[in-house]
Coordinates of C-alpha atoms in Angstrom, one line a residue:
M11 CA -19.3 44.7 -3.0
L12 CA -18.2 41.4 -1.8
V13 CA -18.5 40.4 1.9
H14 CA -15.4 38.7 3.4
A15 CA -14.7 37.0 6.7
S16 CA -15.6 40.2 8.7
G17 CA -19.0 40.5 7.1
A18 CA -22.2 38.6 7.3
I19 CA -22.8 35.6 5.0
T20 CA -26.3 34.1 5.5
G21 CA -27.2 30.6 4.7
A22 CA -30.4 31.8 2.9
I23 CA -28.3 34.0 0.5
V24 CA -25.8 31.2 -0.3
E25 CA -28.6 28.7 -0.8
Q26 CA -30.5 31.0 -3.2
A27 CA -27.4 31.6 -5.2
L28 CA -26.4 28.0 -5.4
R29 CA -29.9 27.0 -6.6
K30 CA -29.2 28.8 -9.8
L31 CA -26.0 26.9 -10.6
R32 CA -26.2 24.4 -13.4
L33 CA -24.0 21.3 -13.9
R34 CA -22.1 23.3 -16.5
D35 CA -21.3 26.0 -13.9
L36 CA -20.0 23.4 -11.5
E37 CA -17.7 22.0 -14.3
T38 CA -16.4 25.4 -15.1
L39 CA -15.5 26.0 -11.5
R40 CA -13.6 22.7 -11.2
I41 CA -11.7 23.5 -14.6
L42 CA -10.9 26.9 -13.4
D43 CA -9.5 25.5 -10.2
K44 CA -7.5 22.9 -12.2
T45 CA -6.0 25.1 -14.8
R46 CA -5.7 28.3 -12.7
S47 CA -6.0 30.1 -15.9
F48 CA -8.9 32.2 -17.5
A49 CA -7.5 31.6 -21.0
R50 CA -7.3 27.8 -20.7
T51 CA -10.6 27.6 -18.9
S52 CA -12.5 29.8 -21.5
E53 CA -11.0 27.4 -24.2
A54 CA -12.1 24.3 -22.4
V55 CA -15.7 25.5 -21.8
A56 CA -16.0 27.3 -25.2
L57 CA -16.6 30.6 -23.5
S58 CA -14.9 33.9 -24.2
Q59 CA -12.6 35.3 -21.3
P60 CA -14.7 38.4 -20.9
A61 CA -17.9 36.3 -20.7
L62 CA -16.0 33.9 -18.3
S63 CA -14.9 36.8 -16.0
K64 CA -18.4 38.3 -16.1
W65 CA -20.0 35.0 -15.1
L66 CA -17.6 34.5 -12.2
R67 CA -18.1 38.1 -10.9
E68 CA -21.9 37.6 -11.0
L69 CA -21.6 34.3 -9.1
E70 CA -19.4 35.8 -6.5
S71 CA -21.7 38.9 -6.2
A72 CA -24.7 36.6 -5.6
L73 CA -22.9 34.5 -3.0
G74 CA -21.4 37.7 -1.3
I75 CA -18.0 36.2 -1.2
A76 CA -14.8 36.0 -3.4
L77 CA -14.2 32.6 -4.8
F78 CA -10.9 33.3 -6.6
E79 CA -8.1 35.7 -6.1
R80 CA -6.9 37.2 -9.5
T81 CA -3.6 39.0 -10.1
T82 CA -1.7 39.5 -13.3
R83 CA 0.2 36.3 -12.7
R84 CA -2.2 33.8 -11.1
V85 CA -5.7 32.8 -10.4
A86 CA -6.2 30.8 -7.2
P87 CA -9.2 30.0 -5.0
T88 CA -9.8 31.7 -1.8
A89 CA -10.7 29.8 1.5
Y90 CA -14.3 30.3 0.5
G91 CA -13.6 29.0 -3.0
E92 CA -11.7 25.9 -1.7
A93 CA -14.6 25.0 0.6
L94 CA -17.1 25.4 -2.3
L95 CA -14.8 23.4 -4.7
E96 CA -14.8 20.6 -2.2
F97 CA -18.5 20.3 -2.5
V98 CA -18.4 20.7 -6.2
G99 CA -16.1 17.8 -6.5
R100 CA -18.4 15.5 -4.5
V101 CA -21.4 16.5 -6.7
L102 CA -19.7 16.0 -9.9
A103 CA -18.2 12.6 -8.7
E104 CA -21.7 11.5 -7.6
M105 CA -23.1 12.6 -11.0
Q106 CA -20.6 10.5 -12.7
N107 CA -22.0 7.5 -10.9
V108 CA -25.6 8.0 -11.9
G109 CA -25.3 6.1 -15.3
P110 CA -23.5 3.1 -13.9
T111 CA -25.8 3.0 -10.9
L112 CA -29.0 3.0 -13.0
E113 CA -27.5 0.3 -15.2
A114 CA -26.5 -1.7 -12.2
L115 CA -30.0 -1.5 -10.8
R116 CA -31.4 -2.7 -14.2
T117 CA -29.1 -5.7 -14.3
G118 CA -29.0 -6.4 -10.6
T119 CA -25.2 -5.9 -10.3
G120 CA -25.3 -2.7 -8.1
R121 CA -24.1 -2.4 -4.6
P122 CA -26.2 -4.4 -2.2
V123 CA -28.3 -2.8 0.3
S124 CA -26.9 -3.6 3.7
L125 CA -29.4 -4.8 6.3
G126 CA -28.7 -5.1 10.0
C127 CA -31.0 -7.3 12.0
L128 CA -31.2 -8.2 15.6
P129 CA -30.5 -11.9 16.2
N130 CA -33.2 -14.2 14.6
M131 CA -35.0 -11.4 12.9
A132 CA -33.5 -12.0 9.5
Q133 CA -35.5 -15.2 9.0
L134 CA -38.7 -13.2 9.4
I135 CA -37.7 -10.2 7.3
V136 CA -35.4 -11.4 4.6
P137 CA -37.5 -14.0 2.7
G138 CA -40.5 -11.6 2.5
T139 CA -38.4 -8.7 1.5
L140 CA -36.7 -10.5 -1.4
G141 CA -40.1 -11.9 -2.5
R142 CA -41.6 -8.4 -2.6
L143 CA -38.6 -7.0 -4.4
V144 CA -38.9 -9.5 -7.1
E145 CA -42.6 -8.8 -7.4
N146 CA -42.1 -5.2 -7.6
G147 CA -39.6 -5.7 -10.5
H148 CA -36.4 -4.8 -8.5
S149 CA -33.1 -6.6 -9.0
I150 CA -31.6 -5.4 -5.7
R151 CA -29.3 -7.6 -3.6
L152 CA -29.3 -7.6 0.2
N153 CA -26.3 -7.9 2.5
V154 CA -27.5 -9.1 5.9
Q155 CA -25.6 -8.7 9.2
E156 CA -26.8 -9.7 12.6
G157 CA -25.5 -8.3 15.8
S158 CA -26.4 -6.4 19.0
F159 CA -28.7 -3.4 18.9
T160 CA -26.0 -0.9 20.1
S161 CA -23.5 -2.0 17.5
L162 CA -25.9 -2.1 14.6
L163 CA -27.4 1.3 15.5
T164 CA -24.0 2.9 15.5
Q165 CA -23.2 1.4 12.1
V166 CA -26.5 2.8 10.6
E167 CA -25.7 6.3 12.2
R168 CA -22.4 6.2 10.5
R169 CA -23.9 5.0 7.2
E170 CA -21.9 1.9 7.4
L171 CA -25.2 0.0 7.2
D172 CA -28.2 1.1 5.2
V173 CA -31.1 -0.2 7.3
L174 CA -31.6 -1.5 10.9
V175 CA -34.4 -3.8 11.8
C176 CA -35.0 -3.6 15.6
H177 CA -37.5 -3.2 18.3
Q178 CA -39.0 0.4 18.3
N179 CA -37.6 1.6 21.6
A180 CA -36.8 5.0 23.0
T181 CA -33.2 4.9 21.8
V182 CA -33.9 4.3 18.2
L183 CA -36.9 6.8 18.3
S184 CA -34.6 9.6 19.5
S185 CA -31.7 8.7 17.3
G186 CA -32.7 11.1 14.4
L187 CA -33.1 8.2 12.1
E188 CA -36.2 7.7 9.9
V189 CA -38.3 5.0 11.6
V190 CA -41.0 2.9 9.8
P191 CA -43.1 0.5 11.9
L192 CA -43.2 -3.1 10.3
Y193 CA -45.0 -5.5 12.7
R194 CA -45.6 -6.4 16.3
D195 CA -43.9 -9.3 18.1
E196 CA -43.4 -10.2 21.8
I197 CA -40.5 -12.0 23.5
S198 CA -41.5 -15.3 25.2
V199 CA -39.9 -17.8 27.4
V200 CA -39.6 -21.3 25.9
C201 CA -38.4 -24.7 26.7
G202 CA -37.8 -28.2 25.2
P203 CA -40.4 -30.9 24.9
K204 CA -39.6 -32.7 28.1
H205 CA -39.3 -29.7 30.5
P206 CA -41.1 -30.1 33.8
L207 CA -42.7 -26.6 33.4
M208 CA -44.5 -27.3 30.1
R209 CA -47.2 -29.3 32.0
R210 CA -48.1 -26.3 34.3
K211 CA -50.9 -23.9 33.4
T212 CA -49.3 -21.3 35.6
V213 CA -45.6 -20.5 35.6
T214 CA -44.0 -17.7 37.6
W215 CA -40.6 -16.2 37.4
Q216 CA -39.8 -18.0 40.7
D217 CA -40.4 -21.3 38.9
A218 CA -38.3 -20.2 36.0
A219 CA -35.4 -19.3 38.3
E220 CA -35.2 -22.9 39.5
F221 CA -33.9 -24.2 36.2
P222 CA -30.8 -23.4 34.2
W223 CA -31.0 -20.8 31.4
I224 CA -29.5 -20.2 28.0
A225 CA -29.3 -16.4 28.2
P226 CA -28.4 -13.5 25.9
P227 CA -24.8 -12.3 26.5
S228 CA -24.3 -10.0 29.4
G229 CA -24.7 -6.3 28.7
T230 CA -27.1 -6.8 25.8
A231 CA -30.6 -5.2 25.8
F232 CA -32.2 -8.8 25.8
R233 CA -30.1 -9.8 28.9
N234 CA -30.9 -6.6 30.7
A235 CA -34.5 -7.0 30.1
L236 CA -34.5 -10.7 31.3
N237 CA -32.7 -9.7 34.5
R238 CA -35.2 -6.9 35.0
E239 CA -38.1 -9.4 35.0
F240 CA -36.5 -11.5 37.7
A241 CA -35.7 -8.4 39.7
E242 CA -39.3 -6.9 39.5
A243 CA -40.6 -10.4 40.6
G244 CA -38.2 -10.2 43.7
V245 CA -36.3 -13.2 42.5
A246 CA -32.6 -13.7 42.1
P247 CA -31.3 -14.2 38.6
P248 CA -31.1 -18.0 37.6
R249 CA -28.1 -20.0 36.8
V250 CA -26.9 -19.4 33.2
M251 CA -25.4 -22.4 31.6
L252 CA -24.7 -20.8 28.2
E253 CA -24.7 -17.3 26.8
T254 CA -25.8 -17.0 23.1
L255 CA -28.1 -15.1 20.8
S256 CA -28.6 -18.1 18.5
K257 CA -32.2 -19.5 18.5
E258 CA -31.0 -22.6 16.7
T259 CA -28.4 -23.4 19.3
S260 CA -30.7 -22.8 22.1
A261 CA -33.4 -25.0 20.6
L262 CA -31.0 -27.9 20.0
I263 CA -29.7 -27.7 23.7
A264 CA -33.3 -27.5 25.0
Q265 CA -34.1 -30.8 23.2
R266 CA -31.6 -32.5 25.5
L267 CA -31.6 -30.6 28.8
P268 CA -34.3 -29.0 31.0
C269 CA -33.3 -25.4 30.4
L270 CA -35.1 -22.3 29.4
Y271 CA -34.4 -19.5 27.0
I272 CA -36.2 -16.5 25.3
T273 CA -37.3 -16.0 21.7
S274 CA -39.9 -14.0 19.9
F275 CA -43.4 -15.2 19.4
K276 CA -43.1 -15.1 15.7
N277 CA -39.9 -17.3 15.7
W278 CA -41.6 -19.7 18.1
R279 CA -44.6 -19.9 15.7
L280 CA -42.3 -20.6 12.8
A281 CA -40.5 -23.4 14.7
D282 CA -43.8 -24.9 15.8
R283 CA -45.1 -24.9 12.2
R284 CA -41.9 -26.6 11.1
G285 CA -42.5 -29.4 13.6
E286 CA -39.7 -28.3 16.1
K287 CA -40.5 -29.4 19.6
V288 CA -40.4 -26.1 21.4
H289 CA -42.9 -25.2 24.1
R290 CA -44.0 -21.7 24.9
L291 CA -44.5 -20.9 28.6
P292 CA -47.0 -18.2 29.9
L293 CA -44.1 -15.9 30.7
R294 CA -42.9 -12.9 28.5
I295 CA -40.4 -10.0 28.6
T296 CA -42.5 -7.0 29.2
T297 CA -39.9 -4.3 28.9
I298 CA -39.0 -5.0 25.3
P299 CA -41.3 -3.1 22.9
E300 CA -43.6 -5.3 20.8
A301 CA -43.2 -3.0 17.9
V302 CA -40.6 -3.8 15.3
C303 CA -39.4 -1.1 12.9
A304 CA -36.9 -0.4 10.1
A305 CA -34.6 2.6 10.9
F306 CA -32.4 4.3 8.3
C307 CA -30.7 7.7 7.6
K308 CA -32.5 10.3 5.5
P309 CA -32.5 10.9 2.6
A310 CA -32.8 7.2 1.5
G311 CA -31.5 6.3 -2.0
F312 CA -33.5 4.4 -4.6
S313 CA -32.4 1.0 -3.5
V314 CA -32.9 1.7 0.1
G315 CA -36.3 3.2 -0.6
A316 CA -37.2 0.1 -2.5
V317 CA -36.2 -2.3 0.2
I318 CA -38.1 -0.3 2.9
E319 CA -41.2 -0.4 0.6
A320 CA -40.9 -4.1 0.3
M321 CA -40.6 -4.6 4.0
K322 CA -43.8 -2.6 4.5
Q323 CA -45.5 -5.0 2.0
I324 CA -44.6 -8.3 3.7
D325 CA -47.5 -10.5 4.8
F326 CA -46.4 -11.0 8.5
E327 CA -49.5 -13.2 9.0
V328 CA -47.4 -16.1 7.8
A329 CA -45.6 -16.0 11.1
G330 CA -48.8 -16.1 13.0
V331 CA -49.0 -12.5 14.4
S332 CA -50.5 -9.7 12.5
G333 CA -48.4 -6.7 11.4
Y334 CA -49.5 -3.2 11.1
G335 CA -51.4 -4.0 7.8

């Protein structure tokens, strides 16, 4: 006896019944929905009408619901049937993409993995990731976007981005995303080669407030963290001459003007090794977690999984600070 809207339909019963379905069964359901005829469906799937009717009755009995209404004139899906057929259509559509997807992975012409990075993290992550992908035998392309934490996190949650590289803060840990630790880094205060503070062994936030700043845009996590450091030191926020998240722009301006800005230790180390004249002061942002992670929605597809694995294999020692190794 079938259970309808007034009865109890448990998820366990439905799940158990669906596990027994084969791809051929899903195709049969779709054809029956399309033709609305047992005669035409039985012909299309090379199955006799009695066998087709028996198969459908057994499926409905296992599920505990009626999938199709049968009369002498028509066959039409019930509300339950329409709901199931919607998922059947998705599954069959995805299955049709398996062959082209595997071939695209082999030739390197598949959809790129979209990677969201906080400003200036891409130069630490992308080269090593691409190198490891090649070493691992994967022809996977990356599409890299930089932006604010809030914007990028929302895009990953909506599956508009595949992976987010960010600081491992409470928000990302409570987001429901899968989180994989990558490396540790701290946010430091830096200046140009002629700044008066670079000659001092001890620098306070009061000292830093006496000079103009290139600061992250208002409302960003980095700007809030910077303001918090001044507030906790009992110092009024400094004069901001420019708001930007660009390390390159900040560094160029700091070569000419006695200003300050923040950047990660790893980025400072890379700049120092390239011969850029940027001096690191003994001040750091303490409220930004040092842990940097990759966050993504589960389950991860093959390409996303390969990119995550490549990130975990990066030798972050090249940037001067050990990872999780």
